[in-house]
Amino acid sequence: MTLLVQITDTHVVQRGTLLYGMADTARHLAESVVQINAMRPRPDMVLITGDLVEHPGPRTYSHFRDLIAPLEMPVYLMPGNHDNPAIMAEFFGDTDMFPGEAPHYQYAIEGADFRILMLNSHFDDSELPFFGPRRLQWLEYELESSDQPTLVAIHHPPMWTGIGFIDMVGREWYENIGEIIADHPQVFKIICGHGHVDISGMLGKVPVQMAGAIAHQLIAGRVMDVAPSFDPMPVPPMLHHWKDGEFVSGYYPWPADADAERIDRSSNMAWEDLKDRMRGSMK
Ligand SMILES: [Fe+2]
């Protein structure tokens, strides 16, 4: 069994400030860290899929690093459009959190029931994604080198989302990724962030899951192309759960009072008796 927690788009700003004067991104991240540490059983690792900070630099990355320091399991990072992979490689170079190196800043995580390929869709000075020949070549090489089941993680969503300002970049940037993945059926899922909204889609026959953001959500227009609205609330951490070749994903809130609110306690019934009641005449 492998329990993998994903959080994304933490957008940490300088200490003592709010993102856009509205969202307390440091508090959101600190509360997520508390929830992840409280989860039972303990997750095996945490992936943070980009937009770690709002503006890349030593002051924001040191703030981010202090906020995730209490995490009790291995943590892996990737760059988003708001990050700078070169600064990240320098800043996290003395840790195991970001082994990505120039020129592509991509890496594989081994040792779980499946492999994880951490890709880089960052493009300098743009919010839009980029996935050039060297990154593609690395992806193809890694997929050729092992048939192990593989989860692909990338910041930008390589799929149609139905949200105009995300889809405006077009499909070209991920068409080649889709072709390589179609040739390598060991890829069972793609996870991403970026949209600050929770959407599942497809790249060819492979499911793509875009998690909502820790920093804030966007009420993004679907069907009609209108500007998104800002919602300064976080989502819970997302749990990806592998067991015997099956894989499920979903938000996994773990508030401090989770145990106190257990329905066996509030109803004064044993959990086995409650389950019998759920089974009803099926038991
Ligand atoms: Fe973001």
mmCIF file of N, CA and C in Angstrom, residues 9 22-24 27-28 31 196 212-218 230-236:
data_model
loop_
_atom_site.group_PDB
_atom_site.id
_atom_site.type_symbol
_atom_site.label_atom_id
_atom_site.label_comp_id
_atom_site.label_asym_id
_atom_site.label_seq_id
_atom_site.Cartn_x
_atom_site.Cartn_y
_atom_site.Cartn_z
ATOM 1 N N ASP A 9 -0.048 24.632 -5.273
ATOM 2 C CA ASP A 9 -0.312 26.073 -5.372
ATOM 3 C C ASP A 9 -0.436 26.710 -3.986
ATOM 4 N N MET A 22 -5.389 39.529 0.623
ATOM 5 C CA MET A 22 -6.639 38.813 0.951
ATOM 6 C C MET A 22 -6.441 37.423 1.532
ATOM 7 N N ALA A 23 -5.519 36.647 0.965
ATOM 8 C CA ALA A 23 -5.420 35.231 1.355
ATOM 9 C C ALA A 23 -4.209 35.012 2.257
ATOM 10 N N ASP A 24 -4.451 34.395 3.419
ATOM 11 C CA ASP A 24 -3.375 34.125 4.375
ATOM 12 C C ASP A 24 -2.735 32.779 4.001
ATOM 13 N N ARG A 27 -0.848 30.723 6.644
ATOM 14 C CA ARG A 27 -1.720 30.009 7.587
ATOM 15 C C ARG A 27 -2.342 28.780 6.914
ATOM 16 N N HIS A 28 -2.760 28.942 5.659
ATOM 17 C CA HIS A 28 -3.341 27.789 4.948
ATOM 18 C C HIS A 28 -2.340 26.638 4.862
ATOM 19 N N GLU A 31 -1.695 25.059 8.329
ATOM 20 C CA GLU A 31 -2.814 24.196 8.751
ATOM 21 C C GLU A 31 -2.837 22.890 7.955
ATOM 22 N N HIS A 196 -6.246 26.196 -9.643
ATOM 23 C CA HIS A 196 -6.912 26.633 -8.407
ATOM 24 C C HIS A 196 -8.387 26.248 -8.446
ATOM 25 N N GLY A 212 -7.443 21.368 -6.364
ATOM 26 C CA GLY A 212 -7.601 22.759 -5.959
ATOM 27 C C GLY A 212 -6.374 23.230 -5.177
ATOM 28 N N ALA A 213 -6.304 24.523 -4.927
ATOM 29 C CA ALA A 213 -5.094 25.123 -4.369
ATOM 30 C C ALA A 213 -5.179 25.268 -2.849
ATOM 31 N N ILE A 214 -4.017 25.263 -2.215
ATOM 32 C CA ILE A 214 -3.943 25.563 -0.787
ATOM 33 C C ILE A 214 -4.075 27.081 -0.572
ATOM 34 N N ALA A 215 -3.567 27.883 -1.516
ATOM 35 C CA ALA A 215 -3.566 29.342 -1.338
ATOM 36 C C ALA A 215 -4.968 29.938 -1.402
ATOM 37 N N HIS A 216 -5.674 29.658 -2.499
ATOM 38 C CA HIS A 216 -7.022 30.202 -2.717
ATOM 39 C C HIS A 216 -7.612 29.521 -3.935
ATOM 40 N N GLN A 217 -8.939 29.581 -4.049
ATOM 41 C CA GLN A 217 -9.602 28.974 -5.218
ATOM 42 C C GLN A 217 -9.977 30.068 -6.216
ATOM 43 N N LEU A 218 -10.235 29.637 -7.445
ATOM 44 C CA LEU A 218 -10.802 30.526 -8.454
ATOM 45 C C LEU A 218 -12.184 29.997 -8.813
ATOM 46 N N PHE A 230 -12.218 35.463 -7.132
ATOM 47 C CA PHE A 230 -11.230 35.034 -6.147
ATOM 48 C C PHE A 230 -11.953 34.555 -4.887
ATOM 49 N N ASP A 231 -11.594 33.375 -4.426
ATOM 50 C CA ASP A 231 -12.159 32.839 -3.188
ATOM 51 C C ASP A 231 -10.979 32.507 -2.267
ATOM 52 N N PRO A 232 -10.781 33.251 -1.185
ATOM 53 C CA PRO A 232 -9.550 33.110 -0.395
ATOM 54 C C PRO A 232 -9.539 31.899 0.539
ATOM 55 N N MET A 233 -10.096 30.782 0.119
ATOM 56 C CA MET A 233 -10.173 29.590 0.963
ATOM 57 C C MET A 233 -9.282 28.469 0.433
ATOM 58 N N PRO A 234 -8.690 27.685 1.332
ATOM 59 C CA PRO A 234 -7.906 26.522 0.883
ATOM 60 C C PRO A 234 -8.808 25.308 0.643
ATOM 61 N N VAL A 235 -8.275 24.290 -0.018
ATOM 62 C CA VAL A 235 -8.931 22.981 -0.056
ATOM 63 C C VAL A 235 -8.160 22.062 0.893
ATOM 64 N N PRO A 236 -8.745 20.922 1.277
ATOM 65 C CA PRO A 236 -7.978 19.969 2.089
ATOM 66 C C PRO A 236 -6.867 19.326 1.257
#
